[in-house]
Amino acid sequence: GESVGLHLPTLSVQEGDNSIINCAYSNSASDYFIWYKQESGKGPQFIIDIRSNMDKRQGQRVTVLLNKTVKHLSLQIAATQPGDSAVYFCAEVPYGTALIFGKGTTLSVSS
Amino acid sequence: GAGVSQTPSNKVTEKGKYVELRCDPISGHTALYWYRQSLGQGPEFLIYFQGTGAADDSGLPNDRFFAVRPEGSVSTLKIQRTERGDSAVYLCASSADLYGSPLHFGNGTRLTVT
């Protein structure tokens, strides 16, 4: 599958491939993290979340990995489908403050 | 169930005018958030409420922006003397509580200041 070691603004994959989207967060005090998917003309849609006492969490076709040592978060999408095409944002929640969004990655899936 | 509802979905106004943007959160959600998203950027925090009170308004760019949530449910974002730089999508979100619950977003109000 396609993956990126550092944040890249775009990622292009073939249908059926696995996708990995990376994100670096900034605040070591953040204890809650969320991945959102945003389609054109719509608000961000919740995908999956993870708390700082975990390093991995799985959902339906998605897995989030958290590496607190290097402040890195990743979203893995299995068997990527054309409907997965969207902009993906990671977000962190430092305790006591509101959610802070990272830079988005535009995922394009071709069939 | 019903998600977060924002009205209007689009608003075009002239520079200098006053606008109000409305948000109906998910029923029972105590926390409500306003974000602003410019083209090609991630949402930027403006203000959030716990109940009726503003818990943090540090993201409001200046005193032309104000938000209220008088009964702890519906919220209104108010912008006075609009400027062309205020053009953006204004997103509202709600969550079951302040910490540790995901935010659920509406589809936003696209504000265009001409």
mmCIF file of C-alpha atoms in Angstrom:
data_model
loop_
_atom_site.group_PDB
_atom_site.id
_atom_site.type_symbol
_atom_site.label_atom_id
_atom_site.label_comp_id
_atom_site.label_asym_id
_atom_site.label_seq_id
_atom_site.Cartn_x
_atom_site.Cartn_y
_atom_site.Cartn_z
ATOM 1 C CA GLY A 1 0.000 0.000 0.000
ATOM 2 C CA GLU A 2 0.915 3.632 -0.323
ATOM 3 C CA SER A 3 2.295 5.444 2.687
ATOM 4 C CA VAL A 4 3.986 8.669 3.561
ATOM 5 C CA GLY A 5 6.648 9.072 6.200
ATOM 6 C CA LEU A 6 6.128 12.778 6.585
ATOM 7 C CA HIS A 7 2.975 14.771 6.081
ATOM 8 C CA LEU A 8 2.230 15.317 2.422
ATOM 9 C CA PRO A 9 -0.693 17.387 1.223
ATOM 10 C CA THR A 10 -1.825 14.779 -1.314
ATOM 11 C CA LEU A 11 -1.877 11.003 -1.597
ATOM 12 C CA SER A 12 -2.968 9.076 -4.675
ATOM 13 C CA VAL A 13 -3.747 5.355 -4.500
ATOM 14 C CA GLN A 14 -5.403 2.665 -6.550
ATOM 15 C CA GLU A 15 -8.699 1.149 -5.490
ATOM 16 C CA GLY A 16 -8.046 -1.840 -3.253
ATOM 17 C CA ASP A 17 -4.681 -0.599 -1.994
ATOM 18 C CA ASN A 18 -4.053 0.163 1.658
ATOM 19 C CA SER A 19 -3.523 3.843 2.446
ATOM 20 C CA ILE A 20 -1.516 5.359 5.264
ATOM 21 C CA ILE A 21 -1.875 9.027 6.142
ATOM 22 C CA ASN A 22 0.572 10.519 8.618
ATOM 23 C CA CYS A 23 0.291 13.446 10.958
ATOM 24 C CA ALA A 24 2.648 15.132 13.405
ATOM 25 C CA TYR A 25 1.019 16.810 16.374
ATOM 26 C CA SER A 26 2.509 19.665 18.279
ATOM 27 C CA ASN A 27 1.503 19.550 21.920
ATOM 28 C CA SER A 28 2.964 16.911 24.223
ATOM 29 C CA ALA A 29 0.100 17.659 26.637
ATOM 30 C CA SER A 30 -2.477 16.421 24.142
ATOM 31 C CA ASP A 31 -4.280 13.387 25.502
ATOM 32 C CA TYR A 32 -6.984 12.764 22.922
ATOM 33 C CA PHE A 33 -6.725 12.528 19.146
ATOM 34 C CA ILE A 34 -9.281 12.294 16.372
ATOM 35 C CA TRP A 35 -9.206 11.668 12.630
ATOM 36 C CA TYR A 36 -11.777 13.433 10.462
ATOM 37 C CA LYS A 37 -12.775 13.009 6.827
ATOM 38 C CA GLN A 38 -14.046 16.025 4.938
ATOM 39 C CA GLU A 39 -15.783 15.831 1.580
ATOM 40 C CA SER A 40 -16.316 18.852 -0.604
ATOM 41 C CA GLY A 41 -19.072 21.114 0.680
ATOM 42 C CA LYS A 42 -19.498 19.199 3.924
ATOM 43 C CA GLY A 43 -18.301 19.493 7.477
ATOM 44 C CA PRO A 44 -15.611 17.217 8.924
ATOM 45 C CA GLN A 45 -16.928 13.717 9.631
ATOM 46 C CA PHE A 46 -15.646 11.730 12.625
ATOM 47 C CA ILE A 47 -13.740 8.574 11.635
ATOM 48 C CA ILE A 48 -11.941 7.268 14.694
ATOM 49 C CA ASP A 49 -10.385 8.516 17.912
ATOM 50 C CA ILE A 50 -7.679 7.384 20.297
ATOM 51 C CA ARG A 51 -6.635 8.369 23.794
ATOM 52 C CA SER A 52 -3.073 8.891 24.897
ATOM 53 C CA ASN A 53 -3.031 5.738 27.038
ATOM 54 C CA MET A 54 -3.364 3.639 23.872
ATOM 55 C CA ASP A 55 -1.039 3.179 20.902
ATOM 56 C CA LYS A 56 -3.447 1.503 18.493
ATOM 57 C CA ARG A 57 -7.156 1.403 17.863
ATOM 58 C CA GLN A 58 -9.083 -0.326 15.105
ATOM 59 C CA GLY A 59 -12.384 0.454 13.489
ATOM 60 C CA GLN A 60 -14.109 -0.762 10.390
ATOM 61 C CA ARG A 61 -11.379 -0.743 7.693
ATOM 62 C CA VAL A 62 -9.475 1.937 9.614
ATOM 63 C CA THR A 63 -6.700 1.783 12.187
ATOM 64 C CA VAL A 64 -5.154 4.657 14.083
ATOM 65 C CA LEU A 65 -1.632 4.415 15.478
ATOM 66 C CA LEU A 66 -0.235 6.787 18.070
ATOM 67 C CA ASN A 67 3.464 7.233 18.827
ATOM 68 C CA LYS A 68 3.766 9.650 21.721
ATOM 69 C CA THR A 69 7.553 9.503 21.760
ATOM 70 C CA VAL A 70 7.794 11.284 18.431
ATOM 71 C CA LYS A 71 4.337 12.914 18.547
ATOM 72 C CA HIS A 72 3.144 11.092 15.486
ATOM 73 C CA LEU A 73 -0.282 9.861 14.488
ATOM 74 C CA SER A 74 -1.247 7.765 11.488
ATOM 75 C CA LEU A 75 -4.451 6.604 9.865
ATOM 76 C CA GLN A 76 -4.460 3.362 7.936
ATOM 77 C CA ILE A 77 -7.313 2.624 5.540
ATOM 78 C CA ALA A 78 -7.593 -0.953 4.330
ATOM 79 C CA ALA A 79 -8.809 -1.794 0.824
ATOM 80 C CA THR A 80 -9.263 1.840 -0.135
ATOM 81 C CA GLN A 81 -12.413 2.604 -2.128
ATOM 82 C CA PRO A 82 -13.333 5.531 -4.411
ATOM 83 C CA GLY A 83 -15.736 6.714 -1.699
ATOM 84 C CA ASP A 84 -12.741 7.235 0.577
ATOM 85 C CA SER A 85 -11.575 10.128 -1.605
ATOM 86 C CA ALA A 86 -11.651 13.225 0.591
ATOM 87 C CA VAL A 87 -9.459 15.478 2.719
ATOM 88 C CA TYR A 88 -8.330 13.849 5.961
ATOM 89 C CA PHE A 89 -7.434 15.856 9.062
ATOM 90 C CA CYS A 90 -5.881 14.740 12.290
ATOM 91 C CA ALA A 91 -6.854 16.717 15.373
ATOM 92 C CA GLU A 92 -5.431 16.878 18.875
ATOM 93 C CA VAL A 93 -7.027 17.930 22.130
ATOM 94 C CA PRO A 94 -4.658 19.332 24.731
ATOM 95 C CA TYR A 95 -6.368 18.949 28.076
ATOM 96 C CA GLY A 96 -8.407 22.015 28.902
ATOM 97 C CA THR A 97 -8.527 23.410 25.403
ATOM 98 C CA ALA A 98 -10.531 22.898 22.277
ATOM 99 C CA LEU A 99 -9.680 20.586 19.427
ATOM 100 C CA ILE A 100 -6.819 21.736 17.187
ATOM 101 C CA PHE A 101 -6.694 20.577 13.582
ATOM 102 C CA GLY A 102 -3.527 19.583 11.785
ATOM 103 C CA LYS A 103 -2.775 19.999 8.109
ATOM 104 C CA GLY A 104 -5.051 18.077 5.806
ATOM 105 C CA THR A 105 -4.125 15.357 3.346
ATOM 106 C CA THR A 106 -6.147 14.992 0.168
ATOM 107 C CA LEU A 107 -6.652 11.314 -0.638
ATOM 108 C CA SER A 108 -7.465 10.498 -4.262
ATOM 109 C CA VAL A 109 -8.539 6.953 -5.097
ATOM 110 C CA SER A 110 -8.587 5.857 -8.704
ATOM 111 C CA SER A 111 -10.403 2.771 -9.926
ATOM 112 C CA GLY B 1 -30.782 10.871 14.732
ATOM 113 C CA ALA B 2 -30.476 14.487 13.673
ATOM 114 C CA GLY B 3 -27.000 15.897 13.390
ATOM 115 C CA VAL B 4 -25.742 19.429 13.869
ATOM 116 C CA SER B 5 -27.784 21.860 11.791
ATOM 117 C CA GLN B 6 -26.475 25.193 10.560
ATOM 118 C CA THR B 7 -28.441 27.941 8.891
ATOM 119 C CA PRO B 8 -28.208 29.502 6.444
ATOM 120 C CA SER B 9 -26.045 27.215 4.345
ATOM 121 C CA ASN B 10 -24.907 30.197 2.297
ATOM 122 C CA LYS B 11 -24.864 33.877 3.112
ATOM 123 C CA VAL B 12 -23.765 36.711 0.847
ATOM 124 C CA THR B 13 -23.492 40.140 2.416
ATOM 125 C CA GLU B 14 -21.992 43.487 1.629
ATOM 126 C CA LYS B 15 -18.937 44.825 3.372
ATOM 127 C CA GLY B 16 -19.912 46.662 6.540
ATOM 128 C CA LYS B 17 -23.125 44.747 7.144
ATOM 129 C CA TYR B 18 -24.059 42.700 10.212
ATOM 130 C CA VAL B 19 -24.657 38.935 9.959
ATOM 131 C CA GLU B 20 -25.901 36.206 12.254
ATOM 132 C CA LEU B 21 -25.129 32.521 11.774
ATOM 133 C CA ARG B 22 -27.179 29.921 13.603
ATOM 134 C CA CYS B 23 -26.254 26.501 14.966
ATOM 135 C CA ASP B 24 -28.570 23.805 16.303
ATOM 136 C CA PRO B 25 -26.459 21.192 18.095
ATOM 137 C CA ILE B 26 -27.229 17.530 18.591
ATOM 138 C CA SER B 27 -29.877 17.199 21.285
ATOM 139 C CA GLY B 28 -28.359 16.655 24.704
ATOM 140 C CA HIS B 29 -24.862 17.800 23.763
ATOM 141 C CA THR B 30 -23.610 20.230 26.370
ATOM 142 C CA ALA B 31 -20.519 21.487 24.557
ATOM 143 C CA LEU B 32 -20.756 23.619 21.406
ATOM 144 C CA TYR B 33 -17.916 24.896 19.249
ATOM 145 C CA TRP B 34 -17.457 27.389 16.434
ATOM 146 C CA TYR B 35 -14.666 27.037 13.886
ATOM 147 C CA ARG B 36 -13.786 28.950 10.735
ATOM 148 C CA GLN B 37 -12.363 27.311 7.628
ATOM 149 C CA SER B 38 -10.743 29.158 4.758
ATOM 150 C CA LEU B 39 -10.298 27.540 1.376
ATOM 151 C CA GLY B 40 -7.653 24.820 1.451
ATOM 152 C CA GLN B 41 -7.053 25.140 5.171
ATOM 153 C CA GLY B 42 -8.026 23.172 8.248
ATOM 154 C CA PRO B 43 -10.720 24.511 10.561
ATOM 155 C CA GLU B 44 -9.520 27.148 13.031
ATOM 156 C CA PHE B 45 -10.991 27.405 16.497
ATOM 157 C CA LEU B 46 -13.044 30.456 17.387
ATOM 158 C CA ILE B 47 -14.992 29.805 20.595
ATOM 159 C CA TYR B 48 -16.592 27.044 22.609
ATOM 160 C CA PHE B 49 -19.399 26.864 25.130
ATOM 161 C CA GLN B 50 -20.109 24.545 28.003
ATOM 162 C CA GLY B 51 -23.792 25.060 28.646
ATOM 163 C CA THR B 52 -24.638 28.740 28.359
ATOM 164 C CA GLY B 53 -21.214 30.136 29.145
ATOM 165 C CA ALA B 54 -18.269 30.647 26.845
ATOM 166 C CA ALA B 55 -15.525 28.408 28.210
ATOM 167 C CA ASP B 56 -12.893 29.752 25.817
ATOM 168 C CA ASP B 57 -13.250 32.595 23.313
ATOM 169 C CA SER B 58 -9.559 33.021 22.634
ATOM 170 C CA GLY B 59 -9.964 32.197 18.949
ATOM 171 C CA LEU B 60 -12.262 35.089 18.115
ATOM 172 C CA PRO B 61 -10.180 37.307 15.819
ATOM 173 C CA ASN B 62 -11.404 40.679 17.120
ATOM 174 C CA ASP B 63 -14.305 42.388 18.862
ATOM 175 C CA ARG B 64 -16.436 42.356 15.717
ATOM 176 C CA PHE B 65 -17.100 38.691 16.426
ATOM 177 C CA PHE B 66 -19.425 37.589 19.200
ATOM 178 C CA ALA B 67 -21.305 34.383 19.982
ATOM 179 C CA VAL B 68 -24.120 33.532 22.356
ATOM 180 C CA ARG B 69 -25.875 30.428 23.590
ATOM 181 C CA PRO B 70 -28.557 31.817 25.895
ATOM 182 C CA GLU B 71 -30.417 28.600 26.731
ATOM 183 C CA GLY B 72 -27.567 26.146 26.434
ATOM 184 C CA SER B 73 -28.744 24.730 23.140
ATOM 185 C CA VAL B 74 -28.914 26.857 19.971
ATOM 186 C CA SER B 75 -26.002 29.210 19.385
ATOM 187 C CA THR B 76 -25.645 32.289 17.218
ATOM 188 C CA LEU B 77 -22.371 33.656 15.879
ATOM 189 C CA LYS B 78 -22.628 37.370 15.220
ATOM 190 C CA ILE B 79 -20.278 39.367 13.029
ATOM 191 C CA GLN B 80 -20.469 43.153 12.954
ATOM 192 C CA ARG B 81 -19.141 45.448 10.235
ATOM 193 C CA THR B 82 -18.188 42.528 8.032
ATOM 194 C CA GLU B 83 -14.989 42.693 6.008
ATOM 195 C CA ARG B 84 -14.013 40.800 2.866
ATOM 196 C CA GLY B 85 -11.458 38.883 4.926
ATOM 197 C CA ASP B 86 -14.309 37.395 6.962
ATOM 198 C CA SER B 87 -15.313 35.318 3.930
ATOM 199 C CA ALA B 88 -14.988 31.660 4.907
ATOM 200 C CA VAL B 89 -17.000 28.623 5.920
ATOM 201 C CA TYR B 90 -18.133 28.867 9.521
ATOM 202 C CA LEU B 91 -18.468 25.446 11.111
ATOM 203 C CA CYS B 92 -20.339 24.533 14.252
ATOM 204 C CA ALA B 93 -19.781 21.347 16.230
ATOM 205 C CA SER B 94 -21.181 19.808 19.376
ATOM 206 C CA SER B 95 -20.052 17.080 21.740
ATOM 207 C CA ALA B 96 -21.479 15.206 24.679
ATOM 208 C CA ASP B 97 -19.009 16.835 27.044
ATOM 209 C CA LEU B 98 -15.980 19.092 26.962
ATOM 210 C CA TYR B 99 -13.191 16.573 27.168
ATOM 211 C CA GLY B 100 -12.754 13.188 25.630
ATOM 212 C CA SER B 101 -15.774 13.098 23.354
ATOM 213 C CA PRO B 102 -15.565 13.551 19.602
ATOM 214 C CA LEU B 103 -16.913 16.721 18.047
ATOM 215 C CA HIS B 104 -19.702 16.267 15.529
ATOM 216 C CA PHE B 105 -19.757 18.969 12.877
ATOM 217 C CA GLY B 106 -22.476 20.551 10.817
ATOM 218 C CA ASN B 107 -21.997 21.297 7.131
ATOM 219 C CA GLY B 108 -21.216 24.930 7.819
ATOM 220 C CA THR B 109 -22.367 28.315 6.613
ATOM 221 C CA ARG B 110 -20.459 29.677 3.647
ATOM 222 C CA LEU B 111 -20.139 33.418 4.217
ATOM 223 C CA THR B 112 -19.179 35.656 1.312
ATOM 224 C CA VAL B 113 -18.557 39.338 1.940
ATOM 225 C CA THR B 114 -18.620 41.409 -1.241
#
